[in-house]
mmCIF file of C-alpha atoms in Angstrom:
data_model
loop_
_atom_site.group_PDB
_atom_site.id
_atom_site.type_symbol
_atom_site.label_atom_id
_atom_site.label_comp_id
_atom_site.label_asym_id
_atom_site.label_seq_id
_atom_site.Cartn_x
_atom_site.Cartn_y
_atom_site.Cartn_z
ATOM 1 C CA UNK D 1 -45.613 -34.141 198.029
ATOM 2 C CA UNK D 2 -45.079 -34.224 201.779
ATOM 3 C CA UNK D 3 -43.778 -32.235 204.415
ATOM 4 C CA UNK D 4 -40.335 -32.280 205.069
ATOM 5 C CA UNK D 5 -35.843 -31.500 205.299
ATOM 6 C CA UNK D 6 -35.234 -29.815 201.789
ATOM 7 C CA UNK D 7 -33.877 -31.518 199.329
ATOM 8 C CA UNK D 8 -30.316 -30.727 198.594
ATOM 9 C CA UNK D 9 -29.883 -29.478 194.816
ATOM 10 C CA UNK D 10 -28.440 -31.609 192.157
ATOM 11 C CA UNK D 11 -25.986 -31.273 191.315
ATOM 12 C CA UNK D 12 -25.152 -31.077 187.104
ATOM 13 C CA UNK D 13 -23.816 -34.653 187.370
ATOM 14 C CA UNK D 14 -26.207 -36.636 189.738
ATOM 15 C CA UNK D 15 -29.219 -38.477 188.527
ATOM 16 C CA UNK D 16 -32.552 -37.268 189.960
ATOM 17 C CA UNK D 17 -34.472 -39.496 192.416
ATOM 18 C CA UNK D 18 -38.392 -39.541 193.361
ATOM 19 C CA UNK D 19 -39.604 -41.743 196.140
ATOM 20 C CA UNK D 20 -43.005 -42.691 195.846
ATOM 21 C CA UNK D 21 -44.070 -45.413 198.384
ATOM 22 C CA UNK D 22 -47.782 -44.730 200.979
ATOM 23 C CA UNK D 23 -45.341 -45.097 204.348
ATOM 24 C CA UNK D 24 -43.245 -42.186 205.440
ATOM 25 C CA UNK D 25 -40.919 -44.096 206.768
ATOM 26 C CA UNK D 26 -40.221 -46.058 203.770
ATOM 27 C CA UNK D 27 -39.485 -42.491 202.405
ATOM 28 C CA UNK D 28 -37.333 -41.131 204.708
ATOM 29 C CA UNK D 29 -35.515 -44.538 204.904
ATOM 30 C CA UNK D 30 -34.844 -44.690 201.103
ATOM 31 C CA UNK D 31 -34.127 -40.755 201.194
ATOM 32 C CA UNK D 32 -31.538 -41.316 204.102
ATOM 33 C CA UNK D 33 -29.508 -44.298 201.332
ATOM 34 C CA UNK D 34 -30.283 -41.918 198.133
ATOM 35 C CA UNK D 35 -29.313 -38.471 199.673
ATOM 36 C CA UNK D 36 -25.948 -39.882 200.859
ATOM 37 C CA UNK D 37 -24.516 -40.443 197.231
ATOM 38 C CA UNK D 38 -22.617 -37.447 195.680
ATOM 39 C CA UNK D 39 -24.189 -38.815 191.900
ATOM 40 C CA UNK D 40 -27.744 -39.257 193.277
ATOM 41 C CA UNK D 41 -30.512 -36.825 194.541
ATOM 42 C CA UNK D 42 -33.581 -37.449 195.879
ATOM 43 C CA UNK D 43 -35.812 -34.444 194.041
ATOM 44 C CA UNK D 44 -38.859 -35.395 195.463
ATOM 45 C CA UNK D 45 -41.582 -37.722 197.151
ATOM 46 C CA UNK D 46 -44.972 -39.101 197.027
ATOM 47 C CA UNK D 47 -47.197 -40.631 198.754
ATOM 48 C CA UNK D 48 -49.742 -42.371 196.180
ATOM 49 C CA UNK D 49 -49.612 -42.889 192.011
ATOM 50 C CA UNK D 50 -51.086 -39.268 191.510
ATOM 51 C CA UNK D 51 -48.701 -37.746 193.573
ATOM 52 C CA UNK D 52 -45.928 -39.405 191.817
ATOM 53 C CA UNK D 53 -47.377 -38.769 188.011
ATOM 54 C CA UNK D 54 -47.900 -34.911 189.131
ATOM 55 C CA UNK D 55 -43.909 -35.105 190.705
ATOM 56 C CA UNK D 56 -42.623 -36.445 187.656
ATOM 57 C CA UNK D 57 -44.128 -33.849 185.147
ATOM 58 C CA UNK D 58 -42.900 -31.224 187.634
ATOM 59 C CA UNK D 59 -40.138 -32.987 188.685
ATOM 60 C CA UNK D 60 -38.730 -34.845 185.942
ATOM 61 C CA UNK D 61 -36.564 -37.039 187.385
ATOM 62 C CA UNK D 62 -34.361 -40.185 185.775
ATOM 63 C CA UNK D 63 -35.571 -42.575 188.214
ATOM 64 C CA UNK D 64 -39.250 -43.537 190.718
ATOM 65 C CA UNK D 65 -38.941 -45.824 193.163
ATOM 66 C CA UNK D 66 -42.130 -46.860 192.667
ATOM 67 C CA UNK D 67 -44.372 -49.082 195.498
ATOM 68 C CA UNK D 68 -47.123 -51.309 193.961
ATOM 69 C CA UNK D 69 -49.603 -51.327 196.686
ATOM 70 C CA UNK D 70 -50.818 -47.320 197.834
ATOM 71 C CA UNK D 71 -54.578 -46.145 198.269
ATOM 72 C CA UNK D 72 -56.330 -43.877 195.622
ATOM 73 C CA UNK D 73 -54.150 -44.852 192.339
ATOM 74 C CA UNK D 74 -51.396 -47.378 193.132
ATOM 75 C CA UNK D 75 -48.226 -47.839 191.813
ATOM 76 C CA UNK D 76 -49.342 -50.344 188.552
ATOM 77 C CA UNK D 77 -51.502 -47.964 187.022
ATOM 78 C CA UNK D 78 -48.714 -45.114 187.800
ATOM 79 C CA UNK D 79 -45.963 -47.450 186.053
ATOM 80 C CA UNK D 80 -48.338 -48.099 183.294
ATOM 81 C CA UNK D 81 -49.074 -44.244 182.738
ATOM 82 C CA UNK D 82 -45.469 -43.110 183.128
ATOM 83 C CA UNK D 83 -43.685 -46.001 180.952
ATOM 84 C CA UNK D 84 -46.526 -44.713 178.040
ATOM 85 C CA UNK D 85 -44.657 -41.554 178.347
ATOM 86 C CA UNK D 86 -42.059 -41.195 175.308
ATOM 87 C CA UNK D 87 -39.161 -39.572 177.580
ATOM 88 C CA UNK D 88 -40.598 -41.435 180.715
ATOM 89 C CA UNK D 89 -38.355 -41.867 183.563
ATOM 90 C CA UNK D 90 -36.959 -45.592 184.587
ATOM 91 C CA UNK D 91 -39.065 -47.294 187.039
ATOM 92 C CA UNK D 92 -37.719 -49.409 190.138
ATOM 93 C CA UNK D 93 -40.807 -51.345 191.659
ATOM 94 C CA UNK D 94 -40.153 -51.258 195.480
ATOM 95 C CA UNK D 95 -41.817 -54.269 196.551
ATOM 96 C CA UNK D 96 -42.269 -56.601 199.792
ATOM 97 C CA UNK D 97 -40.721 -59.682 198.276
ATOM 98 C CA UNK D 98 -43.550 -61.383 198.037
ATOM 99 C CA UNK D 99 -43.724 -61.569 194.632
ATOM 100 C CA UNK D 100 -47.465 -60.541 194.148
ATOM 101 C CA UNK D 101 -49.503 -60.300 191.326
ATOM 102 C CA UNK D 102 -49.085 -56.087 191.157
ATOM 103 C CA UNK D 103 -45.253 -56.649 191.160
ATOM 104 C CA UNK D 104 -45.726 -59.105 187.885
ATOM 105 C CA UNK D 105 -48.187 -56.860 186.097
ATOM 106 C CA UNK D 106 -45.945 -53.683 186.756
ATOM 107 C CA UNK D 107 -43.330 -55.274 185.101
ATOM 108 C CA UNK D 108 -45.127 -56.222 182.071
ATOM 109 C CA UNK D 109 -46.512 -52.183 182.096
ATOM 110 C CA UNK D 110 -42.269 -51.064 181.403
ATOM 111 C CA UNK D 111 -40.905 -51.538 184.971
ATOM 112 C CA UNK D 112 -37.535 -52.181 185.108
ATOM 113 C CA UNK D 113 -37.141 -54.436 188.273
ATOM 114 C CA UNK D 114 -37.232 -54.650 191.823
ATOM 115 C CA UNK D 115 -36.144 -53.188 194.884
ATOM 116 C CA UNK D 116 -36.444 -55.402 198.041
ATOM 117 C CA UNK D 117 -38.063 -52.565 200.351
ATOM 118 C CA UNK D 118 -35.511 -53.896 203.397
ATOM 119 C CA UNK D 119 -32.697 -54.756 201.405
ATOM 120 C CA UNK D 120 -29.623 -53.252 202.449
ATOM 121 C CA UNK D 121 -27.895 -49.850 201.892
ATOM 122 C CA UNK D 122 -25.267 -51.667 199.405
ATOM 123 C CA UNK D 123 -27.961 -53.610 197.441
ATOM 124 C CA UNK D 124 -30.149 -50.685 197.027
ATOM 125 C CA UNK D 125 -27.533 -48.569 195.343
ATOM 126 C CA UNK D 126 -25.929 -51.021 193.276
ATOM 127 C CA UNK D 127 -29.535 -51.972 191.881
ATOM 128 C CA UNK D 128 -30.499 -48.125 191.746
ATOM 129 C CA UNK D 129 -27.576 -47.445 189.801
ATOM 130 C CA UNK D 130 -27.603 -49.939 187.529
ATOM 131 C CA UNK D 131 -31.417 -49.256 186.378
ATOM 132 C CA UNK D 132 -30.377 -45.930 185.814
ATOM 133 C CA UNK D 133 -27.292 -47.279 183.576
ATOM 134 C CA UNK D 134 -30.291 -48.960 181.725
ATOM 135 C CA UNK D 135 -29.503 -52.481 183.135
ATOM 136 C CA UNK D 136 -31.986 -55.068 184.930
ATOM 137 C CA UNK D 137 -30.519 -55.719 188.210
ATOM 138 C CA UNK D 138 -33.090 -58.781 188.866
ATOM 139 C CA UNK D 139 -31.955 -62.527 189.551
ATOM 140 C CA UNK D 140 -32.474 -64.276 186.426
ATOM 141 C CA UNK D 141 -33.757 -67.540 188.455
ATOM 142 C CA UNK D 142 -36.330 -64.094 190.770
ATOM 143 C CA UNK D 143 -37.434 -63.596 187.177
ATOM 144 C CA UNK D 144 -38.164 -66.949 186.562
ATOM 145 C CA UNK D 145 -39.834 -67.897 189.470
ATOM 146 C CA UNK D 146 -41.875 -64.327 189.009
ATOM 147 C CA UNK D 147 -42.999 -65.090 185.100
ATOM 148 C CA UNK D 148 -43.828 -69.048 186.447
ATOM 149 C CA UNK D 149 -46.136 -67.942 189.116
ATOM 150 C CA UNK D 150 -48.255 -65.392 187.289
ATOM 151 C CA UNK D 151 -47.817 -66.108 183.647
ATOM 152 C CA UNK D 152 -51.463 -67.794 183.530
ATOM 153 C CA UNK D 153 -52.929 -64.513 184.407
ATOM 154 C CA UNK D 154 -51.022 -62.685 181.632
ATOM 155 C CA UNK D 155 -53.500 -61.021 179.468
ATOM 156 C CA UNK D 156 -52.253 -61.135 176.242
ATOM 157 C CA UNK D 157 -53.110 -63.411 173.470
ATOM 158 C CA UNK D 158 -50.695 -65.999 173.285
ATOM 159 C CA UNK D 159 -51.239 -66.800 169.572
ATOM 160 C CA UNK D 160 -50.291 -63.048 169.264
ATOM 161 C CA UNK D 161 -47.211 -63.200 170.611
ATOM 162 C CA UNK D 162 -46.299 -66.684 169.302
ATOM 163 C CA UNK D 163 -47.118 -65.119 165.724
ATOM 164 C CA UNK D 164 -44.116 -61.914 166.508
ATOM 165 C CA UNK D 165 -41.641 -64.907 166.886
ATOM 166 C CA UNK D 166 -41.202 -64.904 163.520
ATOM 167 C CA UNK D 167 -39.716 -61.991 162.984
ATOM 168 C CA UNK D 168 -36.369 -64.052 164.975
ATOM 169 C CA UNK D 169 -33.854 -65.936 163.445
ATOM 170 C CA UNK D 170 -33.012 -69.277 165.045
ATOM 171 C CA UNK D 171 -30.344 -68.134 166.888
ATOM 172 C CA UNK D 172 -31.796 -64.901 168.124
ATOM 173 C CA UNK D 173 -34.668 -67.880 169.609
ATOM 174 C CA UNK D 174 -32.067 -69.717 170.872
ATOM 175 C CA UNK D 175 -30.633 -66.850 173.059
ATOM 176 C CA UNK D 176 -34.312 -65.917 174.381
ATOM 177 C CA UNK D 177 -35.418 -69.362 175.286
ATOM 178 C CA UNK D 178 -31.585 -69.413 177.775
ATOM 179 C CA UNK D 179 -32.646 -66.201 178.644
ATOM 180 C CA UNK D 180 -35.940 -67.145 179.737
ATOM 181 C CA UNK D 181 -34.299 -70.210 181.350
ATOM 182 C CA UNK D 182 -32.241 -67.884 183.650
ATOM 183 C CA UNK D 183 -28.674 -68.397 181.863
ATOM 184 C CA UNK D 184 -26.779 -64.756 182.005
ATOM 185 C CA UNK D 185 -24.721 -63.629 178.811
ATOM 186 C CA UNK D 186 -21.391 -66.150 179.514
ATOM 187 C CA UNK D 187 -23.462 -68.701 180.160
ATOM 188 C CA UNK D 188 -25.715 -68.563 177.063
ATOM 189 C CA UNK D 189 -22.152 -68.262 175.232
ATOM 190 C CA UNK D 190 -20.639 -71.495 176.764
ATOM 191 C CA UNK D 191 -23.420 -73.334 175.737
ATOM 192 C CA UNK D 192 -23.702 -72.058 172.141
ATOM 193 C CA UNK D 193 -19.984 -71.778 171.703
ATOM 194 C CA UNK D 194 -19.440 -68.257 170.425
ATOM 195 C CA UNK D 195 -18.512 -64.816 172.332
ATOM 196 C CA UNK D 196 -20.541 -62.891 175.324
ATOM 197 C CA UNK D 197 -20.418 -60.183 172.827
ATOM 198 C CA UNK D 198 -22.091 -62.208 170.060
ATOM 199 C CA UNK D 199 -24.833 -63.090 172.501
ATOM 200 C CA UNK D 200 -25.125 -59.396 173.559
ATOM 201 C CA UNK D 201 -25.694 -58.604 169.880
ATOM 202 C CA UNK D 202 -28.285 -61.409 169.172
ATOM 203 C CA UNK D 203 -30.148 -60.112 173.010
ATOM 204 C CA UNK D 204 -30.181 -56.588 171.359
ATOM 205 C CA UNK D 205 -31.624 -57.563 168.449
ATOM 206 C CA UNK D 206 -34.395 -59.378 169.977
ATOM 207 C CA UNK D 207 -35.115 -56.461 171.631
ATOM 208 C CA UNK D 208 -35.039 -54.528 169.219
ATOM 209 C CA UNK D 209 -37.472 -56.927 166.643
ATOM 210 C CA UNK D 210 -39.979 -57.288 169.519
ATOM 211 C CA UNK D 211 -39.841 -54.048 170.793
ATOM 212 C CA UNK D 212 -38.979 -55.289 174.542
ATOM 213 C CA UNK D 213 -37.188 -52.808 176.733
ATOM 214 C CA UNK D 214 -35.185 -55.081 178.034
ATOM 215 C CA UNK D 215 -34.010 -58.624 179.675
ATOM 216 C CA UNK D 216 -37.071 -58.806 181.976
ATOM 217 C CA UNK D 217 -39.377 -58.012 179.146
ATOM 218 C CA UNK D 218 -37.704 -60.767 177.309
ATOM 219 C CA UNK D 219 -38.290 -63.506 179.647
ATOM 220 C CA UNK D 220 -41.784 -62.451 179.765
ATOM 221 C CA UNK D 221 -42.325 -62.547 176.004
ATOM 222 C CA UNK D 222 -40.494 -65.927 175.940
ATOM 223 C CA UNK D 223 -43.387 -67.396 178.293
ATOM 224 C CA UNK D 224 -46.384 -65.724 177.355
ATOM 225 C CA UNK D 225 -45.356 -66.380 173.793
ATOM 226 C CA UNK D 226 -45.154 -70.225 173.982
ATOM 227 C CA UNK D 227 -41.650 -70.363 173.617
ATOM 228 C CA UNK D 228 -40.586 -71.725 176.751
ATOM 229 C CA UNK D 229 -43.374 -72.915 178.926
ATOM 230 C CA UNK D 230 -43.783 -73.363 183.062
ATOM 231 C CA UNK D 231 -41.883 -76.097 184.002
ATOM 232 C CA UNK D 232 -38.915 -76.517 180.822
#
């Protein structure tokens, strides 16, 4: 934890905030957005993936804006430990945009998406909030272009995961494979004629079968599993 203005306290509604990024003024500029929501408080920050796994068990906040690339433990194996955790908090990977291969792998450890680390005020709280709503507030074709670029590396066996496909019905494979192909929920629908809320059904129970955490996961499965492949 660093030096610095107290933190206001929560109040009983707001969600609870930790920072953890290696450049203070990364912090402070993240604090400055966070802090100046009535629903959100910044509880804490960190400077390095120790700091932040000792914050959070202290701390316990809903949310860690998490940075990839710190020195001593960075933020992958800090994801990985924390999204292990049974009431672990959600994680937002705060990353450069460029899309490296730490921002891919943190996602497959139980991230929950990405924060552009100069995107604006706006942007940052509509993506914080919705993460802590339990929604992926990632561009399905950022995704994409994500999984494409770094599913090679992926270590898991991809005869393993082909084999857990058959737990889905053919419709449930239908809606991961325009998933993985970037459609959102209406447009999956238009294309298989039925209801959003049929879709949203089908996406839960994929989820569910495969024991993803959510959309991100999904698209991730879908490639590393066969099902749709680099270039479809």
């Amino acid at each position: 934890m660093s030096g610095r203005t107290p933190t206001p306290a929560p109040t009983a509604s707001s969600s609870r905030v930790l920072i953890c990024d290696d450049q203070q003024l990364i912090r402070m500029g993240l604090r400055m957005v966070i802090d100046s929501q009535p629903d959100l408080t910044v509880v804490g920050e960190a400077a390095d993936g120790d700091a932040a796994i000792a914050s959070v068990a202290a701390l316990e906040p809903d949310l860690v804006l998490m940075d990839v690339r710190m020195p001593g433990l960075d933020g992958l194996a800090a994801t990985e430990h924390l999204c292990a955790q049974p009431d672990g908090p959600q994680i937002l990977v705060v990353t450069t945009f460029d899309l490296d291969e730490y921002a891919y792998a943190a996602l497959r450890a139980g991230a929950s998406g990405f924060l552009v680390k100069d995107a604006p005020a706006e942007e940052i709280l509509v993506t914080v909030r919705a993460v802590l709503r339990g929604e992926v507030m990632v561009a399905p074709s950022l995704t994409r272009r994500l999984v494409e670029r770094f599913v090679l590396q992926a270590p898991a066996s991809a005869a393993a995961q082909h084999n857990r496909l058959a737990a889905l019905t053919e419709r449930e494979r239908e809606v991961l494979a325009l998933v993985a192909k970037g459609l959102a929920n209406g447009e999956i629908a238009d294309r298989l004629f039925v209801g959003e809320t049929t879709v949203k059904t089908h996406l839960g129970r994929v989820l569910t079968k495969l024991g993803l955490r959510d959309r991100i996961h999904a698209v991730i499965f879908a490639y590393e599993s066969g099902l749709i492949r680099v270039g479809d």
